[in-house]
Coordinates of C-alpha atoms in Angstrom, one line a residue:
X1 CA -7.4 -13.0 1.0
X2 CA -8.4 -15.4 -1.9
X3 CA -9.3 -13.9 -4.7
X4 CA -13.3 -13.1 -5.4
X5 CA -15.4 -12.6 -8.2
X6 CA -15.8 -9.3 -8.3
X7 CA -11.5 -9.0 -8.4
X8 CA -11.7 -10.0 -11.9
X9 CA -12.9 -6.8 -13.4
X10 CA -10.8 -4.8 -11.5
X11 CA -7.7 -6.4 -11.7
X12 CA -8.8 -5.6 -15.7
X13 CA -9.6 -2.6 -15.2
X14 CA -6.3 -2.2 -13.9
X15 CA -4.4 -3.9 -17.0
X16 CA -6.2 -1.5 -19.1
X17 CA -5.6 1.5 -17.5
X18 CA -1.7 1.0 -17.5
X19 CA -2.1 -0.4 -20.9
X20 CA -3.7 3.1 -21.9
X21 CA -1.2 5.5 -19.6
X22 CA 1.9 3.4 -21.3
X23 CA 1.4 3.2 -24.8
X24 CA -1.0 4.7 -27.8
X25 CA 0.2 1.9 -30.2
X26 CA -3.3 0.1 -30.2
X27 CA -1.7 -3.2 -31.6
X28 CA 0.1 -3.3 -28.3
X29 CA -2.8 -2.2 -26.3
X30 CA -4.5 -4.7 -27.7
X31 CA -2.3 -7.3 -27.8
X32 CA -1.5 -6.8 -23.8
X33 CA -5.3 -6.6 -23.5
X34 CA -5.6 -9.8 -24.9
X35 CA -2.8 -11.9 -23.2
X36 CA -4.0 -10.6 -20.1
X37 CA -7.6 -11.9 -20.0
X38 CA -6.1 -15.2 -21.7
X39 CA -4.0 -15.5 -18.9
X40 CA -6.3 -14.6 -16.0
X41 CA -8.6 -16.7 -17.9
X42 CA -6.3 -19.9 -17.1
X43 CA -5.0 -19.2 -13.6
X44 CA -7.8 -17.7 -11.9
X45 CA -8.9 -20.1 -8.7
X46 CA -11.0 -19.1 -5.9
X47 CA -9.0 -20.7 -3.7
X48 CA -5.7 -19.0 -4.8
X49 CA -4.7 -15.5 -3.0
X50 CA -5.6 -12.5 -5.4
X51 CA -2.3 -11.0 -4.9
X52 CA -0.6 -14.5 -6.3
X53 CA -2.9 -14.2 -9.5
X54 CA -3.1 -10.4 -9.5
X55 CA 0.8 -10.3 -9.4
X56 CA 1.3 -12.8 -12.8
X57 CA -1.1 -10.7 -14.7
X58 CA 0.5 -7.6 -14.3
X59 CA 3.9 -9.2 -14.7
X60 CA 2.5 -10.6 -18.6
X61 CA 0.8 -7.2 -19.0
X62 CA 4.3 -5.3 -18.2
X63 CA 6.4 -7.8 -20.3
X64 CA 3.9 -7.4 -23.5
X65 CA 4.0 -3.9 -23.0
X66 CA 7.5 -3.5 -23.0
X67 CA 7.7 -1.2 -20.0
X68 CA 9.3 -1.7 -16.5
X69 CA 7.3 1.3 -15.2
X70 CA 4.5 2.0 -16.5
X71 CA 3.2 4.3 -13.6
X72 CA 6.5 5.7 -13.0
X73 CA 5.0 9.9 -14.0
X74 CA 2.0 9.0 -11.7
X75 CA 4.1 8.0 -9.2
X76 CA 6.4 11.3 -9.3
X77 CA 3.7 13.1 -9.4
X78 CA 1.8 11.7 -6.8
X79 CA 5.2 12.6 -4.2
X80 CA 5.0 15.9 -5.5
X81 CA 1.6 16.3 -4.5
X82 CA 1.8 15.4 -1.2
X83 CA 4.5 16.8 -0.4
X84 CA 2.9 20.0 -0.7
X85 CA 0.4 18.7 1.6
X86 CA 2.7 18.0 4.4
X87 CA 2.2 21.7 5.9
X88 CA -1.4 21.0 6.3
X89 CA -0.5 17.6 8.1
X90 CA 2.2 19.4 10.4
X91 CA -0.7 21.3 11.2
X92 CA -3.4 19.5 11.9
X93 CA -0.8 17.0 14.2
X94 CA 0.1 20.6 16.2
X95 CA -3.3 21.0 17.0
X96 CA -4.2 17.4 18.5
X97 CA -3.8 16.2 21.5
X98 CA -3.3 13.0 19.8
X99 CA -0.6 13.1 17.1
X100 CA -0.1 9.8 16.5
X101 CA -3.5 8.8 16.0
X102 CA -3.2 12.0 13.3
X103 CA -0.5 10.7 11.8
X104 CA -2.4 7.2 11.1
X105 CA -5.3 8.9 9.8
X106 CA -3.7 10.9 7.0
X107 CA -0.8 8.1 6.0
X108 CA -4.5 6.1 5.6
X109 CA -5.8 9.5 3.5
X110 CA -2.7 9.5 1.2
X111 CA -4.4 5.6 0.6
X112 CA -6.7 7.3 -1.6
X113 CA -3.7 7.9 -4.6
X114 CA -4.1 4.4 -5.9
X115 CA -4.9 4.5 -10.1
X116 CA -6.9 2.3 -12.3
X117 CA -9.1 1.1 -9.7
X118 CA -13.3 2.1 -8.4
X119 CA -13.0 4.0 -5.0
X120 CA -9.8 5.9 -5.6
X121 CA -8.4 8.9 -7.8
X122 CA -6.5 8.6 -11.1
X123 CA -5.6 11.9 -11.0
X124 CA -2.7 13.4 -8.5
X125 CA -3.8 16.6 -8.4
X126 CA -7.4 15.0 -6.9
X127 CA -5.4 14.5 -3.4
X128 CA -5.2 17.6 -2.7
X129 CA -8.9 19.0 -3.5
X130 CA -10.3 15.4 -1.6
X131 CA -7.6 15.5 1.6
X132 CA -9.3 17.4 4.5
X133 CA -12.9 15.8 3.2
X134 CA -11.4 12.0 3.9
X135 CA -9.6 13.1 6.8
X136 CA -12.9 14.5 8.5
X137 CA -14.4 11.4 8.4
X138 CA -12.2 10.2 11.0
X139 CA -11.5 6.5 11.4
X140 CA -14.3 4.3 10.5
X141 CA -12.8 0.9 12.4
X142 CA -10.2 2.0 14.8
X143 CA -7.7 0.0 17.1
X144 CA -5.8 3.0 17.6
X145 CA -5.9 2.4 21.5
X146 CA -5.0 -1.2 21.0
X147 CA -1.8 -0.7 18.6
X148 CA -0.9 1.8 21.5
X149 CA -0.5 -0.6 23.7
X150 CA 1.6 -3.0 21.8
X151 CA 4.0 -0.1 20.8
X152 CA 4.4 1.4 24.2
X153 CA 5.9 -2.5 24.8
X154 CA 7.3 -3.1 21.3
X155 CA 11.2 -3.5 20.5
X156 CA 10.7 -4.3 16.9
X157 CA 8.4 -2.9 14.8
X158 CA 7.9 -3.3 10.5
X159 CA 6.3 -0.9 8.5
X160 CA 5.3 -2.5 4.7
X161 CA 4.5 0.7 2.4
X162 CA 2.4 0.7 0.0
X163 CA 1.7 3.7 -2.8
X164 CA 3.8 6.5 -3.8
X165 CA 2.3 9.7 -2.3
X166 CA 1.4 8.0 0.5
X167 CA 4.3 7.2 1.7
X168 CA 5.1 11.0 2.2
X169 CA 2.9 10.8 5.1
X170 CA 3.9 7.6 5.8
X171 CA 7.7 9.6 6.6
X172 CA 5.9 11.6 9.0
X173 CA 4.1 8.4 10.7
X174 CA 7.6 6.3 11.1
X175 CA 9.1 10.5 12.9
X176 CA 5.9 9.7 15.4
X177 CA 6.3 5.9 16.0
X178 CA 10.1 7.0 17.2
X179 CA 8.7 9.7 19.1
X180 CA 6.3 7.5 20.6
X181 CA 8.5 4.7 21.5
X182 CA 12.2 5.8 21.1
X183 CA 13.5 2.6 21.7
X184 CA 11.9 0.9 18.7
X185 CA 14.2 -0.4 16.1
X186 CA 11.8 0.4 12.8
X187 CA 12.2 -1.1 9.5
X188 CA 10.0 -0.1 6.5
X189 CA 10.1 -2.3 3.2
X190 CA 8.9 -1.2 -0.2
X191 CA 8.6 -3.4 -3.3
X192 CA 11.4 -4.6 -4.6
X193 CA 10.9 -3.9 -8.4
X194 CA 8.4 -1.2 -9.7
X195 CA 4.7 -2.5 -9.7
X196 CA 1.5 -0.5 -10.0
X197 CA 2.2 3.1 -8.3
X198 CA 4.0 1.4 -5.3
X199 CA 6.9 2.8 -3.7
X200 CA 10.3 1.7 -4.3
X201 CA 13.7 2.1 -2.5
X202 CA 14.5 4.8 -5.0
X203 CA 11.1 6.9 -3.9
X204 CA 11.7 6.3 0.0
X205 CA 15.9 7.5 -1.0
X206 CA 14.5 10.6 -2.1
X207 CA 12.5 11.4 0.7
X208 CA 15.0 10.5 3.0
X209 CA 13.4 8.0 4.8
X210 CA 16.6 7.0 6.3
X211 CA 16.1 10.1 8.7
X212 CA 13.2 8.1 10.5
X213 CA 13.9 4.6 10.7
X214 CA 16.6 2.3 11.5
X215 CA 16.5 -0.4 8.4
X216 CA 15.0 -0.3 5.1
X217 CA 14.4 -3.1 2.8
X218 CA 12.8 -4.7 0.5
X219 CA 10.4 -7.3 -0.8
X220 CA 12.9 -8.3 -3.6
X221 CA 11.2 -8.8 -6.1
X222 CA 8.2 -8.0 -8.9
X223 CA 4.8 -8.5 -6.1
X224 CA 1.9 -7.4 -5.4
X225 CA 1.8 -7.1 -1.6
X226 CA 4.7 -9.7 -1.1
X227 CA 5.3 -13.0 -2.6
X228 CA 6.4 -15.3 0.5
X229 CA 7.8 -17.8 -1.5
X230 CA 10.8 -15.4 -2.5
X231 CA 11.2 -13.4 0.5
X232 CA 14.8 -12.7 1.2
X233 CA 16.1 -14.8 4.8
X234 CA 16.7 -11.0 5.7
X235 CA 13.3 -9.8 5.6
X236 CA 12.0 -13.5 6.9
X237 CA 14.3 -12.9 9.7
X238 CA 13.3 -9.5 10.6
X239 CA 9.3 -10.6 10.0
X240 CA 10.1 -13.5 12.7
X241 CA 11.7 -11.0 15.2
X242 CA 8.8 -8.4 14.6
X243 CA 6.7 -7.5 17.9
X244 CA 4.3 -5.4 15.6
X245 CA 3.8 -5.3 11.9
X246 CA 2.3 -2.2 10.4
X247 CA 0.8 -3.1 6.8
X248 CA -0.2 0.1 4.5
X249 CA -3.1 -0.6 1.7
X250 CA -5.4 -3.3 0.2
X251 CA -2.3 -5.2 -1.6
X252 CA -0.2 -5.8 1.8
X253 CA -3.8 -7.0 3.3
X254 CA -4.4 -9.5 0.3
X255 CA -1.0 -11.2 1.1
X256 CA -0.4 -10.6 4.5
X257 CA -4.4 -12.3 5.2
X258 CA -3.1 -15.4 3.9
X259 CA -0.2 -15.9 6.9
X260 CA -0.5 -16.3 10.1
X261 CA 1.9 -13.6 11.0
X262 CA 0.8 -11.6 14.5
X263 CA 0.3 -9.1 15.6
X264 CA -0.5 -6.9 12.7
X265 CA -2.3 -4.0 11.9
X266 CA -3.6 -2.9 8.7
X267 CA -4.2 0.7 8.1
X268 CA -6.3 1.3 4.6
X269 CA -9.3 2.7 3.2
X270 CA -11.7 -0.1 1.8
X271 CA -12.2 0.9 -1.5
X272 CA -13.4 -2.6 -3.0
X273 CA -16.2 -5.1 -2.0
X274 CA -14.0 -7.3 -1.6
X275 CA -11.6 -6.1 0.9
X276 CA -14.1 -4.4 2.7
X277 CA -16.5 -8.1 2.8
X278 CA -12.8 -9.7 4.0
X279 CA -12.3 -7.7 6.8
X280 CA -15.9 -7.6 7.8
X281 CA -16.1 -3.4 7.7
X282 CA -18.3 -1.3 5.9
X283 CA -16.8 0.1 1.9
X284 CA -15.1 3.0 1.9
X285 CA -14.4 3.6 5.5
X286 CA -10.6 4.1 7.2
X287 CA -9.5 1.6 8.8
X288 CA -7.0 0.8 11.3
X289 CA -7.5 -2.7 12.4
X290 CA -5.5 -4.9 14.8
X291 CA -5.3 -8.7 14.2
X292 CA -3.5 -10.7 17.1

């Protein structure tokens, strides 16, 4: 997705927020501040991907600040959190008739823990009081029937995470792809370095994600979404051989919208104008939408 207009105060937003949660010397604050809005100032380009831009603002902020991890308390607590939601999922996926269409519905809930942006929660705690209302309201696009299909016949499949707390019920998705489809070989990929409150191979070692899938990775370096350019001939291999790629959250749909890699299907909440005008849906819907 190229970037729009209306991704410039957000991707502030964004740099303030972390600026704020890292630090309460206002000098740096200020200074980060600053170099930030010089910087976006000088690279931004409409015809540019937002995730190319929104990646070396963050990566100036970060460096001015000083910190490697500025979200890294949000990010343990938002785990925390939903781990203590998994009952309720386990629950709700006994009582359907259609678990994994259950399971794609709440990994695309836990979408909602995303911090510093309009359309999400800042607070961890939120998830849990906001869960069973964003769940009700089902799937506003869905291809579930379609991505059935293509996993009922697929041999490789990728799944790119994308926040912390999500990716607990992202766990219980990969257990229900494998049940679905024994025979896939699964790989999920997180970011390579800390960035924003996305999940690293240190989260997805605690959670064990090993016990679900066959290969984990990663995008190898500091990204938002994934930078193509320095994608590992491991993870370019394994995206070639792909039948299906799963991509989690707004990020992975910025960069992954610039390729021509297919089939993939993107499972998010719209919770900007600008992805939702992108992928032609209504704001603040969830979404899971196949592209071939």
């Amino acid at each position: 997705m190229k970037i729009q207009e209306e991704c410039v105060p957000c991707l502030l937003k964004r740099i303030i927020f972390e600026a704020q949660h890292s630090t309460n010397d206002k000098k740096i604050k200020t200074h980060t501040i600053k170099k930030s809005c010089k910087l976006l100032s000088e690279i931004y380009n409409p015809n540019v991907s937002s995730a190319i831009i929104a990646t070396k603002v963050h990566k100036i902020a970060y460096e001015t600040l000083g910190d490697k991890d500025p979200y890294k308390d949000l990010k343990d607590s938002s785990n925390k959190i939903a781990c203590s939601l998994v009952p309720k999922v386990e629950h709700l996926i006994k009582c359907s008739d259609d678990t994994l269409r259950i399971c794609m519905i709440c990994s695309i809930v836990g979408n909602m823990m995303d911090f510093g942006i309009s359309g999400a929660s800042d607070d961890p705690e939120h998830l849990g009081e906001i869960f069973e209302e964003i769940f009700i309201e089902d799937l506003g696009h869905d291809n579930t029937d379609e991505v059935k299909k293509l996993l009922s016949k697929a041999k490789r499949v990728m799944l790119f995470t994308d926040n912390c707390g999500e990716i607990v019920f992202d766990k219980i998705l990969c257990k229900e792809l494998k049940k679905f489809n024994s025979k896939i070989f699964l790989t999920v990929v997180v970011k390579g370095e800390p960035i924003i409150s996305d999940a690293t191979i240190e989260d997805v070692k605690k959670l064990k994600f090993n016990e679900v899938c066959d290969e984990i990775l990663t995008t190898g370096c500091f990204a938002i979404g994934l930078d193509f350019e320095k994608v590992s001939t491991e993870l370019k291999n394994a995206l070639d051989k792909a039948d299906l790629i799963i991509c989690k959250g707004m990020a992975n749909y910025e960069a992954f919208s610039e390729t021509n890699y297919a089939p993939i299907v993107y499972m998010l909440r719209t919770k900007c104008t600008a992805i939702a005008k992108s992928l032609k849906l209504p704001l603040n819907i969830n979404v899971v939408k196949l592209v071939k």
